[in-house]
Tab-separated table of C-alpha atoms in Angstrom:
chain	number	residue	atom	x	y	z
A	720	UNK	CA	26.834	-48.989	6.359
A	721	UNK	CA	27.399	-49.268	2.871
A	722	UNK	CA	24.267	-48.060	0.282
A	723	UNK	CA	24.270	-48.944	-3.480
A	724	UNK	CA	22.878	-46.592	-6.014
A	725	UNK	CA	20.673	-49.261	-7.729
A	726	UNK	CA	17.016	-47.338	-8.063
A	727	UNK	CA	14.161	-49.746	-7.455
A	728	UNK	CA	10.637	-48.655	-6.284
A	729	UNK	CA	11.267	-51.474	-3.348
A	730	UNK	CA	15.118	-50.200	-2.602
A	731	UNK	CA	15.940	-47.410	0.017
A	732	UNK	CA	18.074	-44.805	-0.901
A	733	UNK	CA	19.491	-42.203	1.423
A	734	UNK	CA	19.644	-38.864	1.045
A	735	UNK	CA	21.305	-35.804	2.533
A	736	UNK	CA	20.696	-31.992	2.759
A	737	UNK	CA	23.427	-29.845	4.304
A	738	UNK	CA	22.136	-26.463	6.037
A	739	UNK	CA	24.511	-23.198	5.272
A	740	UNK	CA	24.861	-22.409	9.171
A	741	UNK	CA	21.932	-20.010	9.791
A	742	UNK	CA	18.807	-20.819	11.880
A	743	UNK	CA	18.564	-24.930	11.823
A	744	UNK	CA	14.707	-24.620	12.763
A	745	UNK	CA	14.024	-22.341	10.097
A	746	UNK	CA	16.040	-24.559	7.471
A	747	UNK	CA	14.239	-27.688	8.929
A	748	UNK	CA	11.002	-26.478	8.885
A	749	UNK	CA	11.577	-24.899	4.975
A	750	UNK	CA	12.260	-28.648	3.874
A	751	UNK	CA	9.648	-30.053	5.559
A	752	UNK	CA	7.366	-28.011	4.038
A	753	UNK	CA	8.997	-28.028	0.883
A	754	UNK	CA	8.599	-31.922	0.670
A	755	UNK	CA	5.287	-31.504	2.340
A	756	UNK	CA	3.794	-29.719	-1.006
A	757	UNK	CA	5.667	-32.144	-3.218
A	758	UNK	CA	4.864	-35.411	-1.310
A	759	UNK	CA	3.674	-36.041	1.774
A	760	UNK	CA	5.190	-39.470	1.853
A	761	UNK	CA	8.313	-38.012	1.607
A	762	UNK	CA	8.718	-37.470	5.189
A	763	UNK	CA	8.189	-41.105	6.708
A	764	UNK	CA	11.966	-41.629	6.913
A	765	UNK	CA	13.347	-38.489	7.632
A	766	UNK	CA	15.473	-36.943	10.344
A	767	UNK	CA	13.976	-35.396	13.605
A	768	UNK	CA	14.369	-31.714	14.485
A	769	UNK	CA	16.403	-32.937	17.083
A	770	UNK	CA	18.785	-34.970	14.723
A	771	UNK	CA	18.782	-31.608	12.749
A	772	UNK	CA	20.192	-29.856	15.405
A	773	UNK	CA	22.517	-32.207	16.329
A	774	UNK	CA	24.019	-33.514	13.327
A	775	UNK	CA	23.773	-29.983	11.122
A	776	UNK	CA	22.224	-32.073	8.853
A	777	UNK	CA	19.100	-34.027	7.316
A	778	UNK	CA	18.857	-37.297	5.960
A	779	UNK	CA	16.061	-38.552	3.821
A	780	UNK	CA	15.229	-42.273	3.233
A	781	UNK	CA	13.136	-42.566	0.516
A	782	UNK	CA	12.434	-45.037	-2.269
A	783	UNK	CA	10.583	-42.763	-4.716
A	784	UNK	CA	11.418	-43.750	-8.513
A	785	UNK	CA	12.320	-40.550	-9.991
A	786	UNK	CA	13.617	-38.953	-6.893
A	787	UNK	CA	15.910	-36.873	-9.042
A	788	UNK	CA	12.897	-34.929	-10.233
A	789	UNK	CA	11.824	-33.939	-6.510
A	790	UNK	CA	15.159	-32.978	-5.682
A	791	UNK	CA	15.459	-30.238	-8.747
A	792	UNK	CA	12.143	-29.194	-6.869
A	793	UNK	CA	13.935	-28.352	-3.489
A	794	UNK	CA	17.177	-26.910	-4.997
A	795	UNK	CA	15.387	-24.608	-7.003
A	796	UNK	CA	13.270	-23.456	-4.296
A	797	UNK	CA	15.106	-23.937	-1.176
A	798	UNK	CA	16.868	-20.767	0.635
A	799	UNK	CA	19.233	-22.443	3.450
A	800	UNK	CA	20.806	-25.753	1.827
A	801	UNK	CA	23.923	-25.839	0.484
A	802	UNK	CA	24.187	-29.222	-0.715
A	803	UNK	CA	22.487	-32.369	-1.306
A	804	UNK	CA	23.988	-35.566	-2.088
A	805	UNK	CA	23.021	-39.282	-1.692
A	806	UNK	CA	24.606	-41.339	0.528
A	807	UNK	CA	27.559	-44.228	-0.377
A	808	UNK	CA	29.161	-45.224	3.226
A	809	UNK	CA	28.880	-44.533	6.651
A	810	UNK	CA	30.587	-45.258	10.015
A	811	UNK	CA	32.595	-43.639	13.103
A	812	UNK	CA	35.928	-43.371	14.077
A	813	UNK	CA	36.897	-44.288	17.837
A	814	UNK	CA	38.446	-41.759	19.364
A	815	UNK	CA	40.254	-44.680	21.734
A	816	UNK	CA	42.298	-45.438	18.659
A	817	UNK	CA	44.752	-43.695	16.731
A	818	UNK	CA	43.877	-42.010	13.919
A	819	UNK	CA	46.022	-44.937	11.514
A	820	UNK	CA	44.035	-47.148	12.745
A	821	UNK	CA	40.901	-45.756	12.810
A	822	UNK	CA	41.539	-44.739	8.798
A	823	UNK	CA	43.179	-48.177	8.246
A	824	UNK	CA	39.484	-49.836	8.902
A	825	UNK	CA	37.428	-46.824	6.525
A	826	UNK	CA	40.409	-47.887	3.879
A	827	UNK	CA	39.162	-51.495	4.264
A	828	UNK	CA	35.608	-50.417	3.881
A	829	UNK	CA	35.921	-48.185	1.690
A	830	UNK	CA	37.479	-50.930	-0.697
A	831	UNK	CA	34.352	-53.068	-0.646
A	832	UNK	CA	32.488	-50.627	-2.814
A	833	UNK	CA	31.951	-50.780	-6.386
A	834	UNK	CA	32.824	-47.332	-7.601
A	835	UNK	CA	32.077	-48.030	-10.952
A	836	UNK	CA	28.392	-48.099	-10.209
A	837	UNK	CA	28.761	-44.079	-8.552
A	838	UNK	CA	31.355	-42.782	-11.255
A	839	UNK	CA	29.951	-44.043	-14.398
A	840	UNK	CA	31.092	-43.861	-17.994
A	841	UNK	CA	34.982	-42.849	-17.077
A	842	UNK	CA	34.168	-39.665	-15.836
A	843	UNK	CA	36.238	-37.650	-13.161
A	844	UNK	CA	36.001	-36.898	-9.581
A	845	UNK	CA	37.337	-35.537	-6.751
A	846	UNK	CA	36.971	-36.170	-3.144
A	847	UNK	CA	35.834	-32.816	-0.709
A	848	UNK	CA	36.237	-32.681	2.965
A	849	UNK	CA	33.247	-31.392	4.475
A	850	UNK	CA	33.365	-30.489	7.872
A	851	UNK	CA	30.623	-30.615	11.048
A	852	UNK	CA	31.065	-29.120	14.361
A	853	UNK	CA	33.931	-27.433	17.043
A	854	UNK	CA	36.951	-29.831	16.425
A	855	UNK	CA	39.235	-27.813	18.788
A	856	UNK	CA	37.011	-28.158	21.374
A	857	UNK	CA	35.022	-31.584	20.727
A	858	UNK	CA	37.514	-33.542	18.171
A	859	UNK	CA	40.605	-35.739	18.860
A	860	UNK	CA	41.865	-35.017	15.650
A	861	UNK	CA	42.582	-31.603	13.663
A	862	UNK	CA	40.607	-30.667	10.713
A	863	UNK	CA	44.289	-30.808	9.085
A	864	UNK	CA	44.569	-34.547	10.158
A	865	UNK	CA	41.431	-35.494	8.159
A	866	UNK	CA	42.747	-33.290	5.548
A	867	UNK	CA	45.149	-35.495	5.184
A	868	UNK	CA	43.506	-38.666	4.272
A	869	UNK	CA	42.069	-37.199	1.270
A	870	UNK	CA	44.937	-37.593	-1.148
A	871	UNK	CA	45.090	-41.714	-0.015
A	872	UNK	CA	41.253	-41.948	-0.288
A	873	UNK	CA	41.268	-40.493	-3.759
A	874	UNK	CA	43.879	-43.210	-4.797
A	875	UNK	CA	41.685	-45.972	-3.262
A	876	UNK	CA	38.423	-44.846	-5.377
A	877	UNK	CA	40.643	-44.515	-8.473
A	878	UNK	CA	42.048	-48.012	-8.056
A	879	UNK	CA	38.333	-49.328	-7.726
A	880	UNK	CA	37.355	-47.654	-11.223
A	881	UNK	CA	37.559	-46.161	-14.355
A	882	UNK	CA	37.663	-42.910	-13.122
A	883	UNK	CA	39.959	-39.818	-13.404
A	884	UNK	CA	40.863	-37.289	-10.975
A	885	UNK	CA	40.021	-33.547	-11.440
A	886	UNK	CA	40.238	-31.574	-8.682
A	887	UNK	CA	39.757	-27.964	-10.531
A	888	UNK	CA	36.111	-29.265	-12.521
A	889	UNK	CA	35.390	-32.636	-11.912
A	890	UNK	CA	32.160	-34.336	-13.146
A	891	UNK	CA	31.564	-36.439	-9.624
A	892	UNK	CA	31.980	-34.286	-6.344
A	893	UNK	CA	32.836	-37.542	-3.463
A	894	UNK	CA	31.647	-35.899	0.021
A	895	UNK	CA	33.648	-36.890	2.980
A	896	UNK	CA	31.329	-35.680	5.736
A	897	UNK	CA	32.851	-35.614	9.142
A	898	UNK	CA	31.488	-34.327	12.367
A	899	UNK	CA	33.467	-33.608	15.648
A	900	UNK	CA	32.043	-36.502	17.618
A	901	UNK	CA	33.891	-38.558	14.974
A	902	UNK	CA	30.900	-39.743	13.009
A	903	UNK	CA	32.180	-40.246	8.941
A	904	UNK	CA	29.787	-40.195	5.975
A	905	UNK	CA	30.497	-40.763	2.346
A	906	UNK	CA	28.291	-38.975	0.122
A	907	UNK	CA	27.702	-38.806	-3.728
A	908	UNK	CA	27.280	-34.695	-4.388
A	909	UNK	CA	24.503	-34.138	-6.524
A	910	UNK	CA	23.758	-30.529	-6.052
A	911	UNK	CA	26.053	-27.793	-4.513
A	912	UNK	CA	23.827	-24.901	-4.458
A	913	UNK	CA	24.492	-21.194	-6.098
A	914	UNK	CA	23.027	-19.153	-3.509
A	915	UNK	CA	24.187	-16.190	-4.726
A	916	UNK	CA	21.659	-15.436	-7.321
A	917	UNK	CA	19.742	-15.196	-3.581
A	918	UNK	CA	22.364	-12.971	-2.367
A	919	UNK	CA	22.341	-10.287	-5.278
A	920	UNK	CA	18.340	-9.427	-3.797
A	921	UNK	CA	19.803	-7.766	-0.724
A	922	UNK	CA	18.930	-4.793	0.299
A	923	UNK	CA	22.185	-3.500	-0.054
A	924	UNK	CA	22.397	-4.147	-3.984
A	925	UNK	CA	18.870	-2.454	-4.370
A	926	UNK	CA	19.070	1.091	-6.236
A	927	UNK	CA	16.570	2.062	-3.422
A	928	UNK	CA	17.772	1.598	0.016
A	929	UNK	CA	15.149	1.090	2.867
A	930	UNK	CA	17.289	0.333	6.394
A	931	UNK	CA	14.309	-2.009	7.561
A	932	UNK	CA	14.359	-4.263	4.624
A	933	UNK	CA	14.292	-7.986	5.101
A	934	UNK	CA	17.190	-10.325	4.577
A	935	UNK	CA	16.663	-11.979	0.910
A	936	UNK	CA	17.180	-15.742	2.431
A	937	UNK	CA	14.462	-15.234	4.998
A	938	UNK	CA	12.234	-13.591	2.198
A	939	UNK	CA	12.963	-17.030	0.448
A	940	UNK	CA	11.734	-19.037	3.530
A	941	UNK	CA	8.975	-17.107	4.495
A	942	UNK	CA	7.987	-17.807	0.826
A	943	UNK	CA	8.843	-21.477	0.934
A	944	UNK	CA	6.365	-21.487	3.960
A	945	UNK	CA	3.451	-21.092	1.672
A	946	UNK	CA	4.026	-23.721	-0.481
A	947	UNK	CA	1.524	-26.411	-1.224
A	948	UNK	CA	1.120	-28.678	-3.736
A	949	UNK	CA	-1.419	-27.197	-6.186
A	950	UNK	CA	0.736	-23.921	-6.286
A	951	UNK	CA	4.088	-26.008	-7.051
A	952	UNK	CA	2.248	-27.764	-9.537
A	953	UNK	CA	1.313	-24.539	-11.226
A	954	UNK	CA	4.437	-22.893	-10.865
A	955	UNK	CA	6.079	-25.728	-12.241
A	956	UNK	CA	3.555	-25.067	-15.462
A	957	UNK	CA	3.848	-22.040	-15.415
A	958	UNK	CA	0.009	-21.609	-14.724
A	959	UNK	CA	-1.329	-17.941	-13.377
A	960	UNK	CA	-0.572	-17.401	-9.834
A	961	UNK	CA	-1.229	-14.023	-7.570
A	962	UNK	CA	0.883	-13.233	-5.096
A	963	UNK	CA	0.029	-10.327	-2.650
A	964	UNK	CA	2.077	-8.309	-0.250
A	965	UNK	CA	0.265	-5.785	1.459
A	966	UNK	CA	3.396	-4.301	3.106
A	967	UNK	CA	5.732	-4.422	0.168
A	968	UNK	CA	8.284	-2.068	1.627
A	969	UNK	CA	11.735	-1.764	-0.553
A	970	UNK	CA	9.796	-4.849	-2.663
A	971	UNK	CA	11.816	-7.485	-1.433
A	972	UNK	CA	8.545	-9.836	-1.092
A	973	UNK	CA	7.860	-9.220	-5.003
A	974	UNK	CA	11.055	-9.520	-6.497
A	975	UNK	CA	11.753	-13.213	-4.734
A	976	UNK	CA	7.552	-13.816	-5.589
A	977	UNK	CA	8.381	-12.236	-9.348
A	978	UNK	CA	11.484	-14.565	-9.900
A	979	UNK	CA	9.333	-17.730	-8.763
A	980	UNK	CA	6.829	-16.934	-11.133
A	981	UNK	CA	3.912	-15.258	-9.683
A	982	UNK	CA	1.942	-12.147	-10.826
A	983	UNK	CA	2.467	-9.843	-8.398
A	984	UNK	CA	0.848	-7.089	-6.248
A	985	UNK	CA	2.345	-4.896	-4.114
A	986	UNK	CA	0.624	-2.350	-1.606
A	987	UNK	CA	2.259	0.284	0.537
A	988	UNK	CA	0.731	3.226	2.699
A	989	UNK	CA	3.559	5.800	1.455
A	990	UNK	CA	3.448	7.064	-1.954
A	991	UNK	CA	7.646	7.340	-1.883
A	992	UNK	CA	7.864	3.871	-0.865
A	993	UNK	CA	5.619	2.869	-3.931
A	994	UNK	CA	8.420	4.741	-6.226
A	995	UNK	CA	11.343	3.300	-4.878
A	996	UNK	CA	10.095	0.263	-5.313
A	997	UNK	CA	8.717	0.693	-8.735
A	998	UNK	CA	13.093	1.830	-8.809
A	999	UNK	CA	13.670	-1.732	-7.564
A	1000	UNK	CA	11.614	-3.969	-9.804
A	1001	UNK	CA	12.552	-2.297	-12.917
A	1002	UNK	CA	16.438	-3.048	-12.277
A	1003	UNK	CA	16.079	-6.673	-11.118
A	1004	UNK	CA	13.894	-7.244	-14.159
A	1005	UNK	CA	17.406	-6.950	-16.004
A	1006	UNK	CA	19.134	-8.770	-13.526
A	1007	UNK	CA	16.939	-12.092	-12.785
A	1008	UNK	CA	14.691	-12.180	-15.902
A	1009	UNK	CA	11.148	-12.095	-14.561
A	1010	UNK	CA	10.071	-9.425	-17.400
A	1011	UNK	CA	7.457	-10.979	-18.494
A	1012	UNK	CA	5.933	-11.806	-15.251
A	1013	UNK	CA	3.440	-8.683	-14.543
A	1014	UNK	CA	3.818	-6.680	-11.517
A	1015	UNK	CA	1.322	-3.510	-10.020
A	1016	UNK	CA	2.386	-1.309	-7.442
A	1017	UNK	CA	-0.323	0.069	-5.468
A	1018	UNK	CA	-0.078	3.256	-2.890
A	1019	UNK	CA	-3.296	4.013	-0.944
A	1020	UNK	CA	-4.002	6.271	2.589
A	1021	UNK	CA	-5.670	3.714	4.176
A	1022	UNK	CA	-5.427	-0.064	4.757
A	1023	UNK	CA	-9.488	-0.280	4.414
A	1024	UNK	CA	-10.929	-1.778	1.387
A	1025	UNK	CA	-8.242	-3.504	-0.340
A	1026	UNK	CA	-8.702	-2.526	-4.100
A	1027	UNK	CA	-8.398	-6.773	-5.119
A	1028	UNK	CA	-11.338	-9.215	-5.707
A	1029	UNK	CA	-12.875	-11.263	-3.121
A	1030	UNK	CA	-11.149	-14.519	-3.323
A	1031	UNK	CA	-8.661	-13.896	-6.194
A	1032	UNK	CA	-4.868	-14.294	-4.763
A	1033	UNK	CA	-3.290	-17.595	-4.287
A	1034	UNK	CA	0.130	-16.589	-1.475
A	1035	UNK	CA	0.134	-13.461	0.520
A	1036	UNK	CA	3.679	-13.591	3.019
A	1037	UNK	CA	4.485	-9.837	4.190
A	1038	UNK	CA	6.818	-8.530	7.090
A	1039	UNK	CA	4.531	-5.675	8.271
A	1040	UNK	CA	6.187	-2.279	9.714
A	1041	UNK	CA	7.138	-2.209	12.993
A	1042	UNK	CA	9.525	0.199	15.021
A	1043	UNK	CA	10.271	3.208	16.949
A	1044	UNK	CA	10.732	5.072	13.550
A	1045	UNK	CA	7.593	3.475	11.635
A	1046	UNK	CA	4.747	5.848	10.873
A	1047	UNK	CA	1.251	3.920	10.876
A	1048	UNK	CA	-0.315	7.262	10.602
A	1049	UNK	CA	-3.666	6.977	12.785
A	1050	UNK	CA	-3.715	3.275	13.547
A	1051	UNK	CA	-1.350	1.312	16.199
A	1052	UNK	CA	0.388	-1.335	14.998
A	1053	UNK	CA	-2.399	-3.889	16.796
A	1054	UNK	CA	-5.201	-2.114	15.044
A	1055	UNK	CA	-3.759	-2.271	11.692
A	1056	UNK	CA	-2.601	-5.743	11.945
A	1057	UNK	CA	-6.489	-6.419	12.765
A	1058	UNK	CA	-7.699	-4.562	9.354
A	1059	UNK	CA	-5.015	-5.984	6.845
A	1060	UNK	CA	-5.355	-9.485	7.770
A	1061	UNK	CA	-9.533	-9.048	7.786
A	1062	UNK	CA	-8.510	-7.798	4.547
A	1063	UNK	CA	-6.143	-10.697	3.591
A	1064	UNK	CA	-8.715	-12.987	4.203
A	1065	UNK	CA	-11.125	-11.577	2.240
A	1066	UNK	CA	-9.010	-11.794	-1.221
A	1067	UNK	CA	-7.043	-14.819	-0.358
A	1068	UNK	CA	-8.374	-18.123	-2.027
A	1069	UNK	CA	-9.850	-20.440	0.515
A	1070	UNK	CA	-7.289	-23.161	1.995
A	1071	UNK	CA	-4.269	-20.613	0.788
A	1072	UNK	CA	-2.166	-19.201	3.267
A	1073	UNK	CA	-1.048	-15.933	4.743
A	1074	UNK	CA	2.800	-15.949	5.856
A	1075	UNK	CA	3.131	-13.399	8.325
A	1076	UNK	CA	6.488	-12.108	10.336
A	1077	UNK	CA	5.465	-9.950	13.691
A	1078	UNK	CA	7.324	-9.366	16.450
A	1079	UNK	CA	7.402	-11.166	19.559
A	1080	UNK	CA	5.731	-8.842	22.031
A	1081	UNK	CA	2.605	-8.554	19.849
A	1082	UNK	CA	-0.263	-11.474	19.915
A	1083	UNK	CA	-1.542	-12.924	16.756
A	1084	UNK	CA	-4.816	-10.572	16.388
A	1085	UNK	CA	-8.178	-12.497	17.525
A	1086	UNK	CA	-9.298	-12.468	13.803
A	1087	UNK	CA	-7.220	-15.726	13.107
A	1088	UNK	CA	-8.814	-18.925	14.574
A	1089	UNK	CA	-6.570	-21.301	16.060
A	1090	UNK	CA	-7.187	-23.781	13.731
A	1091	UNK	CA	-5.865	-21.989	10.668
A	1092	UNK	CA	-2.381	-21.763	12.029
A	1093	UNK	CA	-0.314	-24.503	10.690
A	1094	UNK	CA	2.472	-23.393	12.425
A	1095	UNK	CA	4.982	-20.995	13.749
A	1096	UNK	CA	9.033	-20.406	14.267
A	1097	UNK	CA	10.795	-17.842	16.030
A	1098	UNK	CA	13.441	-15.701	14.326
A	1099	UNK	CA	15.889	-14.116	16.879
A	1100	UNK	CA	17.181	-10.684	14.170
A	1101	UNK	CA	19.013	-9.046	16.856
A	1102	UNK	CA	18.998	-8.682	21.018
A	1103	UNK	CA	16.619	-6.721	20.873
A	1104	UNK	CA	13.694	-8.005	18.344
A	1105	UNK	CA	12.945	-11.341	17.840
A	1106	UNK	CA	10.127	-12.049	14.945
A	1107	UNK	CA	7.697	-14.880	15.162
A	1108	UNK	CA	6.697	-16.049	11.571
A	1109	UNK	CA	3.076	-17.246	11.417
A	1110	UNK	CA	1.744	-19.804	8.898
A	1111	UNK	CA	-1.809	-19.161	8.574
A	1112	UNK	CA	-3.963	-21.120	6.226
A	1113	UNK	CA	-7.445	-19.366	4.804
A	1114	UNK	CA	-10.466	-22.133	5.979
């Protein structure tokens, strides 16, 4: 199948999002919500989980004027995509025939496409292999095989335009997508993701250390997961948002909630926890830019009595402590997950959410209601802890 890039508000585009290899459920369920908050209608033509899992990858069908717009939206939010591109051509090779023949019919196909409508105004390009899957185990051919072709496919799509080829900083990326069954897609690169702005946030780069500190890309989805519409909206006007972490840790929750561009509040139950963190914020203001975003630190002895208004913060998402070598001074870990979240309640907006990560072996306390979970994933950290993340929306 062939696609051309023509928008019209009555033409079907197709889109794609490429995971970077970690959990696909988590990275399925972040888009979804992602295009959730910016438009519900977005996700009447889009992959299954299944598909997901399968493929390693999502399309999108979609014939949204502007699309561009929501796709800034996702890249600058997102935490597990790599790339996102739109998609030119599509078939599969038969692994019955050779591999000359099998490229001697995408040649041929790949011929009938007018290039000059995806590489516009003489620009340059160059054509990436991207590759999906086990191909020692699962492919006929070698990874080098395909390799191959990509010199002779570049020739074809500079005899069909005006184009030049730059392979060191071309203005068109061309993705050739191939997967181990054999499946081919051609793909116009629109954004290849810096994720390591995301990366600099680990715990390791932090001038105070704390060994339980949460990976910065599942800070980013955990965040993602409390999207909605009115707070992208507000975000995206830089409108007054509070964000609230009532187990702020090492701060990795408020730096990631700091950089989107919420007011933040963090909470802790250990004074030296509040001034390494205070250590934390003050040297990624430097490094991502958020100084004029306000932040408070708070440090109390008990998790009673929240000192926030009643109905006054729009996201709280916290990873509470948990652990052989966690201290929750007088209360067990059930108790206190019973008093913060009665708490959370209390000075969350109504119909905002709570993102929560606990581990697997502990119930959701009776205080939520069933029908203010919008849902949960599991999140396997190592053998021996698995988290459950819970969505929970205030009603």
């Amino acid at each position: 199948m062939t696609e051309d890039p023509k928008i019209s508000t009555n033409y079907f585009q197709t889109y794609y999002f490429i995971f970077d290899g970690s959990s696909i459920l988590s990275a399925y369920s972040e888009l979804i919500n992602i295009l959730k908050a910016i438009d519900i209608n977005l996700l009447n033509n889009i992959s299954s989980l299944n598909e997901a899992k399968m493929n390693k990858i999502v399309f999108l069908k979609t014939d949204h004027e502007n699309f561009i717009e929501k796709l800034i939206l996702i890249k600058n939010f997102t935490a597990y995509i790599k790339e996102i591109g739109k998609l030119i051509h599509e078939e599969t090779f038969e692994f019955n025939l050779s591999l000359d023949t099998n490229f001697n019919m995408l040649k041929n196909n790949i011929k009938k496409i007018n290039w000059d409508t995806w590489i516009q105004n003489y620009n340059s390009f160059k054509v990436r292999l991207i590759t999906i899957g086990n191909f020692v185990k699962n492919s006929k051919y070698s990874k080098n095989e395909y390799y191959s072709l990509i010199p002779q496919l570049g020739e074809i799509i500079l005899r069909q335009s005006n184009a030049t080829v730059d392979v060191k900083d071309p203005f068109h990326k061309i993705d050739f997508i191939i997967w181990d069954s054999g499946k081919i897609v051609f793909g116009l690169n629109i954004f290849t993701i810096n994720r390591t702005i995301i990366d600099k946030r680990a715990p390791k780069h932090r001038k105070f250390f704390h060994p339980s500190s949460m990976n910065p890309f599942l800070i980013r989805n955990m965040m993602n997961f409390g999207l909605t519409n009115e707070i992208i909206e507000k975000l995206s006007k830089k409108a007054s948002l509070y964000f609230l972490d009532p187990f702020m840790g090492g701060g990795g929750m408020l730096v990631d909630a700091l950089d989107l561009g919420f007011h933040t509040i963090g909470i802790d139950l250990k004074y030296w926890m509040g001034r390494g963190t205070r250590m934390n914020l003050y040297d990624f203001e430097e490094k991502i830019s958020f100084s004029s975003m306000p932040w408070n630190i708070i440090s109390l002895t008990t998790s009673q009595n929240l000192p926030i208004r009643k109905n006054s913060i729009d996201l709280i998402v916290t990873d509470p402590p948990y652990g052989i070598s966690t201290s929750l001074k007088d209360n067990n870990f059930s108790q206190l997950l019973t008093t913060v979240l009665s708490e959370c309640f209390r000075v969350l907006k109504k119909g905002k959410r709570i993102v929560i990560s606990i581990p697997s072996e502990y119930p959701l306390p009776k205080i939520v209601d069933k029908n203010q979970i919008i849902f949960s994933i599991s999140n396997i950290v190592h053998r021996s802890l698995t988290r459950i993340i819970w969505v929970i929306e205030n009603k």
